[in-house]
PDB file of C-alpha atoms and ligand atoms in Angstrom:
ATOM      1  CA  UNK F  26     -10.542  -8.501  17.032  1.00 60.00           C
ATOM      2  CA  UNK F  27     -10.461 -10.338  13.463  1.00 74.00           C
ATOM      3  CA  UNK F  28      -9.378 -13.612  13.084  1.00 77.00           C
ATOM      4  CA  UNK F  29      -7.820 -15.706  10.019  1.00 73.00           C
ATOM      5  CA  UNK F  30      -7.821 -19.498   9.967  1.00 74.00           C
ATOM      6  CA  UNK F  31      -5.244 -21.373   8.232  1.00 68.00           C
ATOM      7  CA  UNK F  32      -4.660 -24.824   8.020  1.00 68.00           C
ATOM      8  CA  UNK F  33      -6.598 -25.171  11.497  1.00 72.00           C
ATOM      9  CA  UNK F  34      -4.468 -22.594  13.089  1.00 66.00           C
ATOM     10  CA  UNK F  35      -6.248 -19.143  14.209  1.00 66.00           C
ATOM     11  CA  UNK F  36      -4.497 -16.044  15.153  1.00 69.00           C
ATOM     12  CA  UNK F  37      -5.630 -12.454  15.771  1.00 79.00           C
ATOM     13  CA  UNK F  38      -4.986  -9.484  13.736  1.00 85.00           C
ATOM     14  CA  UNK F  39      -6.825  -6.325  13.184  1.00 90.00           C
ATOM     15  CA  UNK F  40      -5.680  -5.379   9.895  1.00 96.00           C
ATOM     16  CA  UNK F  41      -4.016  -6.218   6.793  1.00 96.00           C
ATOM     17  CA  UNK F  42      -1.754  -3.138   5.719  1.00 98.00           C
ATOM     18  CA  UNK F  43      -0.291  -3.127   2.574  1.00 98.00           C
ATOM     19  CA  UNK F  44       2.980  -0.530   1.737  1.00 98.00           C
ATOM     20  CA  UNK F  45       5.344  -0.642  -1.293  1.00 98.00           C
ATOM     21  CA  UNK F  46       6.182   1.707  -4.265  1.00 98.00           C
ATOM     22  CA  UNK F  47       3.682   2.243  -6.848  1.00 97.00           C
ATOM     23  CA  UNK F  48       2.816  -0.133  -9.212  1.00 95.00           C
ATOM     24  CA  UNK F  49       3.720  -3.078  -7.085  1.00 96.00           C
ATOM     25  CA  UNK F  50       0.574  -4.488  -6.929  1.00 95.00           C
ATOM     26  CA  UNK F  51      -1.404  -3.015  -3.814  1.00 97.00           C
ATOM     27  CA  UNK F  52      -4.969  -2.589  -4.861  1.00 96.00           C
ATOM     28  CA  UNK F  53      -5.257  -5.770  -7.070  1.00 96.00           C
ATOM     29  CA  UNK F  54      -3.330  -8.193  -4.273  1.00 97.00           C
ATOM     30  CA  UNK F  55      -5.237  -5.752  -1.555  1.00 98.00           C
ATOM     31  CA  UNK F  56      -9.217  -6.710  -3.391  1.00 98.00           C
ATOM     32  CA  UNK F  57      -8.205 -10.538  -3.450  1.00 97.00           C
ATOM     33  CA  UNK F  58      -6.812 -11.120  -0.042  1.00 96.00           C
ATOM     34  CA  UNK F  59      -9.813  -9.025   1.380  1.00 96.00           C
ATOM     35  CA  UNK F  60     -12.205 -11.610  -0.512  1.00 96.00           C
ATOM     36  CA  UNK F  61     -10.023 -14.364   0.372  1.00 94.00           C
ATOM     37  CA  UNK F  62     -10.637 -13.579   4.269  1.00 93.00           C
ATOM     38  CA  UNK F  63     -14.144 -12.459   4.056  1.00 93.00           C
ATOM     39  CA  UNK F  64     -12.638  -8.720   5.093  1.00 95.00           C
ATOM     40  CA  UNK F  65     -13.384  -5.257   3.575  1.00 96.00           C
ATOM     41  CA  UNK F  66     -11.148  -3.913   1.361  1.00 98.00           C
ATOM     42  CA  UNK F  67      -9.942  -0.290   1.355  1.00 97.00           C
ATOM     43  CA  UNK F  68      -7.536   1.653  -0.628  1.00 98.00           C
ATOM     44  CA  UNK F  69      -6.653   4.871   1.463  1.00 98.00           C
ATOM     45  CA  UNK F  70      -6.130   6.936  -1.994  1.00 98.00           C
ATOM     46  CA  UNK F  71      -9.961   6.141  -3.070  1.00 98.00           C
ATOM     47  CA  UNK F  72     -11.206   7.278   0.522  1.00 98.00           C
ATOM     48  CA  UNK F  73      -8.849  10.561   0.324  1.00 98.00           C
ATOM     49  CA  UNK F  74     -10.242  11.284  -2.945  1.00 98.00           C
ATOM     50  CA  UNK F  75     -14.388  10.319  -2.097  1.00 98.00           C
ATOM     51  CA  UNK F  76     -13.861  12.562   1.097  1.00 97.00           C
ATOM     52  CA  UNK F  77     -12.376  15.560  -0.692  1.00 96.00           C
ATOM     53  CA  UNK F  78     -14.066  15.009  -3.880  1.00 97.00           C
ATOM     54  CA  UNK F  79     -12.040  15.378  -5.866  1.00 97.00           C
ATOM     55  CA  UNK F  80      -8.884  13.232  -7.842  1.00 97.00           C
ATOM     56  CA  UNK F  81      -5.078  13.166  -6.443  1.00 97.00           C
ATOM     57  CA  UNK F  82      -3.487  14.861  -9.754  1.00 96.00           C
ATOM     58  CA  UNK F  83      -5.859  17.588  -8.961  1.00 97.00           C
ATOM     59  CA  UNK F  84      -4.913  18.243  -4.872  1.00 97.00           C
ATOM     60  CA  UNK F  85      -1.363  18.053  -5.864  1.00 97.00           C
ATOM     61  CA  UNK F  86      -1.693  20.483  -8.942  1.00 96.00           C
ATOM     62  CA  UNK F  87      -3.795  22.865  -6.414  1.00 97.00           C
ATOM     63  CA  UNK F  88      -2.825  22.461  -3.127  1.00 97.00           C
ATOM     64  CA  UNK F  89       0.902  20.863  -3.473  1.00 97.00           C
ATOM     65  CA  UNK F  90       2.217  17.771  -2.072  1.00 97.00           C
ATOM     66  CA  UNK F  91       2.718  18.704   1.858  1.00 98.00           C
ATOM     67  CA  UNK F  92      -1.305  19.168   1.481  1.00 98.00           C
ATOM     68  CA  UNK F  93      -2.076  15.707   0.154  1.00 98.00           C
ATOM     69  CA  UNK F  94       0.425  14.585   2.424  1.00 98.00           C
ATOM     70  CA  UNK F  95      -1.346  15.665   5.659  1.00 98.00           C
ATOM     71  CA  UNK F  96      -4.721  14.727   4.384  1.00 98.00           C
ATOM     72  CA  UNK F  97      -3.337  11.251   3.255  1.00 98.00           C
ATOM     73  CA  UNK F  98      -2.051  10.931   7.139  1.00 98.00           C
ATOM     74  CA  UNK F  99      -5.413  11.987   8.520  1.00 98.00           C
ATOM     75  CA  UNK F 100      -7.051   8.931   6.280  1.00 98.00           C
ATOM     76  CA  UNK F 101      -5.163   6.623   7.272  1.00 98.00           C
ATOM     77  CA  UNK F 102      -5.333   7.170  11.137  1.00 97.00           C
ATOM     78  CA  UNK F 103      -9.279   7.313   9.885  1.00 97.00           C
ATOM     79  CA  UNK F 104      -9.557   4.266   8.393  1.00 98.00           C
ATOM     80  CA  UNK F 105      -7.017   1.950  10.374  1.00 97.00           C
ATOM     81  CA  UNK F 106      -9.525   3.050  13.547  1.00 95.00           C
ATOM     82  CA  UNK F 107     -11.698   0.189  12.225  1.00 95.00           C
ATOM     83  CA  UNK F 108     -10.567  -3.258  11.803  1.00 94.00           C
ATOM     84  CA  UNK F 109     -10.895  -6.588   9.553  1.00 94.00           C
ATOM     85  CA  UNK F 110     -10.097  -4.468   6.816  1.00 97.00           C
ATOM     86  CA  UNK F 111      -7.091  -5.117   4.005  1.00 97.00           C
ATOM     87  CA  UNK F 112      -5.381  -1.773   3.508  1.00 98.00           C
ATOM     88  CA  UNK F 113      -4.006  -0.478   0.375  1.00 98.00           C
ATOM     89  CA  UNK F 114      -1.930   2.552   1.076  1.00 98.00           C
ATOM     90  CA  UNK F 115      -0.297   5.223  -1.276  1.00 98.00           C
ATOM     91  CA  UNK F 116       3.440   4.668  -1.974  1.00 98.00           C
ATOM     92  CA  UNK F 117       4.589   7.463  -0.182  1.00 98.00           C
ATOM     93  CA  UNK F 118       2.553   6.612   2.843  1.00 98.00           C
ATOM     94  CA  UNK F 119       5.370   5.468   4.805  1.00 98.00           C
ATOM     95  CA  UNK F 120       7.264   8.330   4.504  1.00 98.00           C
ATOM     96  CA  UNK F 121       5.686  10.044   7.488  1.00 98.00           C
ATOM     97  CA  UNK F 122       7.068   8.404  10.763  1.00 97.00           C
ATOM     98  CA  UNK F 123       3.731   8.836  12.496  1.00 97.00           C
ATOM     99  CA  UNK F 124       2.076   7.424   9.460  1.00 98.00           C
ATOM    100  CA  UNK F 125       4.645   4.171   9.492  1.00 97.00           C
ATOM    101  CA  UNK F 126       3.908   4.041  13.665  1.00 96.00           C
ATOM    102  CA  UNK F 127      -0.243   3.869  12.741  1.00 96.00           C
ATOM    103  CA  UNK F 128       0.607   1.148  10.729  1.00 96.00           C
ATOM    104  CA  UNK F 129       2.202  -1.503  12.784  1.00 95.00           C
ATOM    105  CA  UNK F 130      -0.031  -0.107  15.650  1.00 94.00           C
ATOM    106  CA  UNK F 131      -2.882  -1.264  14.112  1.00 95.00           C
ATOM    107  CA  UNK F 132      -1.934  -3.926  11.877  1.00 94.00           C
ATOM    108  CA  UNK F 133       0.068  -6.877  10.231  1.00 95.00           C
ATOM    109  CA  UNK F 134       1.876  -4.460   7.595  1.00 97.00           C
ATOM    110  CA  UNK F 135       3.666  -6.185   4.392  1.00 98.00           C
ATOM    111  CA  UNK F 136       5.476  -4.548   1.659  1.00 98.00           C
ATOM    112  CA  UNK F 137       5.280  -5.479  -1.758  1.00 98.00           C
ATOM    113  CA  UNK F 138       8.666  -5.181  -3.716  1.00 97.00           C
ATOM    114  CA  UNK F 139       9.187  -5.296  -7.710  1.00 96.00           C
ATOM    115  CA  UNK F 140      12.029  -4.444  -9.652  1.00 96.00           C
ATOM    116  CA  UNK F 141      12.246  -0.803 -11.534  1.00 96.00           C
ATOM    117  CA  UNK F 142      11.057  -3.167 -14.795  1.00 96.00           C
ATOM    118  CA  UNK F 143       8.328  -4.324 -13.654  1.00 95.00           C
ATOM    119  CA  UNK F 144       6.829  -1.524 -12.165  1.00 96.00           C
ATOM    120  CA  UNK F 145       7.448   0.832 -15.038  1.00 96.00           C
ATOM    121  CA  UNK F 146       5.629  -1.792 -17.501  1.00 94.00           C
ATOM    122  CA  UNK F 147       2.889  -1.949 -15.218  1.00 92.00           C
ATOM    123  CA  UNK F 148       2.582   2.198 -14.819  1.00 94.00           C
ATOM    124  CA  UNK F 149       3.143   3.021 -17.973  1.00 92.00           C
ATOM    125  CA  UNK F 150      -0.376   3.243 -19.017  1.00 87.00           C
ATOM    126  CA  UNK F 151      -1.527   5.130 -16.018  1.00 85.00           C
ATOM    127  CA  UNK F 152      -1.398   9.067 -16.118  1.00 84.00           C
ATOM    128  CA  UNK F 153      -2.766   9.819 -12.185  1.00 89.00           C
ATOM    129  CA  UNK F 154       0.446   9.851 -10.733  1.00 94.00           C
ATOM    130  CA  UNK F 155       1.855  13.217 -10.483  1.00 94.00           C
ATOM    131  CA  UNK F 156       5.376  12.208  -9.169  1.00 96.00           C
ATOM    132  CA  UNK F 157       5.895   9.705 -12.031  1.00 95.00           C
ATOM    133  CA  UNK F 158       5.135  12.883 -14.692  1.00 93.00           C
ATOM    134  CA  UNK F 159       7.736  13.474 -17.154  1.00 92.00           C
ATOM    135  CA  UNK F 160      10.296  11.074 -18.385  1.00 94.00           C
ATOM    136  CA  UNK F 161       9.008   7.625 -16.469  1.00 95.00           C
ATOM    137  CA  UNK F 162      12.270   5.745 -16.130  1.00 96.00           C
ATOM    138  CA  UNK F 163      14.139   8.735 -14.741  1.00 97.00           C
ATOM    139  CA  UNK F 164      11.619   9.111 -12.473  1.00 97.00           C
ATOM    140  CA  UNK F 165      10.918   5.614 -10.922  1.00 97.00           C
ATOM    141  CA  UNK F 166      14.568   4.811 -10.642  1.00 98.00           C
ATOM    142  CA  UNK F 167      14.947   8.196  -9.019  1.00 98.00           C
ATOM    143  CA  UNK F 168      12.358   7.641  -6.414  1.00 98.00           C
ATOM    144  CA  UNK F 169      12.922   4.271  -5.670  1.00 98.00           C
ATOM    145  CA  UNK F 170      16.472   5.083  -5.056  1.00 98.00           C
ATOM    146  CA  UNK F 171      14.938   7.790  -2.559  1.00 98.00           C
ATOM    147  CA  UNK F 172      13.216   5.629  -1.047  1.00 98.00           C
ATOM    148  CA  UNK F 173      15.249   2.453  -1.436  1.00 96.00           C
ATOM    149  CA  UNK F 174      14.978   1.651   2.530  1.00 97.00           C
ATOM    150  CA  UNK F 175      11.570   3.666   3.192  1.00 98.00           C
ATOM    151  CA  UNK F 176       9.212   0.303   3.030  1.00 98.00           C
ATOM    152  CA  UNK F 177      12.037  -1.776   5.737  1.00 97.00           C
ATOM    153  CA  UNK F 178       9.853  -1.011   8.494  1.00 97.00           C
ATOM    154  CA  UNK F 179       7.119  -3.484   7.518  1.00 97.00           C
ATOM    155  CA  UNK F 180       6.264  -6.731   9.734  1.00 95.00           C
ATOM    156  CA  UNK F 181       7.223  -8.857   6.617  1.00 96.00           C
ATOM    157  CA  UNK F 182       8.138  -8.254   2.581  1.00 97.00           C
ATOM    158  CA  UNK F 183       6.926  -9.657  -0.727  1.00 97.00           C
ATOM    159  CA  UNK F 184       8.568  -9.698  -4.036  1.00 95.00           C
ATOM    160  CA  UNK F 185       6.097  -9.709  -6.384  1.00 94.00           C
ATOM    161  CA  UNK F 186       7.873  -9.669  -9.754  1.00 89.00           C
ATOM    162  CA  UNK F 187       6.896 -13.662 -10.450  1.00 90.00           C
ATOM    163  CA  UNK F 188       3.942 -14.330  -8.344  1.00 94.00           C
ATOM    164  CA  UNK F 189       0.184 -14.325  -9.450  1.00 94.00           C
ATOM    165  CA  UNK F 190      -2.164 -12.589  -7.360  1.00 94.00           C
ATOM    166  CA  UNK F 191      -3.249 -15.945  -5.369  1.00 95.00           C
ATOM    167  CA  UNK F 192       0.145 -16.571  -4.956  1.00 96.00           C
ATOM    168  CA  UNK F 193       0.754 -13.681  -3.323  1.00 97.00           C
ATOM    169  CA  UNK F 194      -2.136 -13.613  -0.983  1.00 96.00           C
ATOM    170  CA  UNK F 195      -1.331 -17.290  -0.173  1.00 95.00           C
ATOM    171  CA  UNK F 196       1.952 -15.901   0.826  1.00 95.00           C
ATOM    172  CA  UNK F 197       0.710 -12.827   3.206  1.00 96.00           C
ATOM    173  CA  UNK F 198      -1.974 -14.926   4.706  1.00 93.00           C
ATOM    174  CA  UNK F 199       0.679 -17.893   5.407  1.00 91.00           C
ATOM    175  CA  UNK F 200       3.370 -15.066   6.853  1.00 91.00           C
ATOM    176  CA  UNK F 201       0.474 -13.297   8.749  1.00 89.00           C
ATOM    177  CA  UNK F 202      -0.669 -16.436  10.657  1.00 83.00           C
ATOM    178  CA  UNK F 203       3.032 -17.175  11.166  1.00 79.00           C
ATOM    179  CA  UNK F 204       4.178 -13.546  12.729  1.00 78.00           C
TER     180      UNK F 204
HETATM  181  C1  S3P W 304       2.263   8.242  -4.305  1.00 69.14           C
HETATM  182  C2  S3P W 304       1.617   7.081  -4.665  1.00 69.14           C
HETATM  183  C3  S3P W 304       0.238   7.059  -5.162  1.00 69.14           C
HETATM  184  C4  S3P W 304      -0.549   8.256  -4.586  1.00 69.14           C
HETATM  185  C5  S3P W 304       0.170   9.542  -4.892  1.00 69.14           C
HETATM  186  C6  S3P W 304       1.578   9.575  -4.304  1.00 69.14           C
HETATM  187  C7  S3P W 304       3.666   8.169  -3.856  1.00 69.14           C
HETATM  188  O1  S3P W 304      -0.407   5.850  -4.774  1.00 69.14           O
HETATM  189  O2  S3P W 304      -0.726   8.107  -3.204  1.00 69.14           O
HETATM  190  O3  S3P W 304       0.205   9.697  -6.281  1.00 69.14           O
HETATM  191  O4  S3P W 304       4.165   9.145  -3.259  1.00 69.14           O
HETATM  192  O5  S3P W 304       4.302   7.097  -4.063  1.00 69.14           O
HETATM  193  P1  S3P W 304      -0.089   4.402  -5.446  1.00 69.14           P
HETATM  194  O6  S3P W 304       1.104   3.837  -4.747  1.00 69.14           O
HETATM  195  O7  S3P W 304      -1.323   3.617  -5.178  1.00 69.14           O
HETATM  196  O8  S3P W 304       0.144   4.641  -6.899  1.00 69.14           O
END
């Protein structure tokens, strides 16, 4: 079992998951909470790709979505088998209910929210996401109408929109030794 200390208080939890749409922040909050606890960090869309060997444009272009969809489940289950790890998860991760049940089996699981702005500013730049191809706006307020309740199932939620980094890993550590 992993523990955290704050402010003198210790509590037990195996695993930091993070969830939440893309470009909300996963990866960057994900690498400073994990150095923050002294955990290891993982991002489940790095492992998928390192195992497979190849990128996540390219297994959707070849293989479709249902096929990165059912290798992206079998990662997870992989990787949330080990513990004192902070997870960083695909955005569509938690559409899968077995997926979502992996999760709060084996961890503390917090969403990270931003508004439609804030995430289209910060994906604008990035061309690896095949569902946000085409016209951007269209298709992030699309989605995140789609999944406007898909990310409720998390322990606890985060909106990230004003926060720094710290902030927000102040913020998971203080809810995580609270839950
Ligand atoms: C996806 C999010 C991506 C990646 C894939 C599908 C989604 O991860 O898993 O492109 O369905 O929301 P990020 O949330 O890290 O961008």
């Amino acid at each position: 079992m992993t523990s955290i200390w704050e402010k003198g208080i210790c509590v037990t939890v195996r695993n930091i998951v993070l969830v939440g749409f893309m470009g909300t922040g996963k990866s960057t909050v994900g690498k400073k909470l994990a150095e923050r606890l002294g955990w290891s960090f993982c991002d489940s869309d790095a492992v998928l790709e390192e195992v497979q060997q190849t990128s996540i444009p390219e297994l959707f272009r070849d293989h479709g979505e249902a096929h990165f969809r059912a290798l992206e489940t079998e990662t997870l289950a992989r990787i949330l088998d080990s513990e004192g790890q902070v997870v960083a998860t695909g955005g569509g991760a938690v559409l899968a209910e077995s997926n979502r049940i992996c999760m709060l089996q084996h961890g503390f699981v917090v969403a990270l929210n931003a508004t439609a702005e804030t995430i289209i500013q910060r994906v604008s730049a990035d061309t690896n996401r095949p569902l946000l191809q085409g016209n951007l706006e269209e298709r992030v307020h699309t989605l995140m109408e789609q999944r406007k309740h898909a990310y409720d199932f998390a322990h606890t939620s985060i909106d990230t929109t004003d926060l720094s980094e710290d902030e927000i890993a102040d913020r998971i550590i203080q809810q995580a030794v609270r839950h």
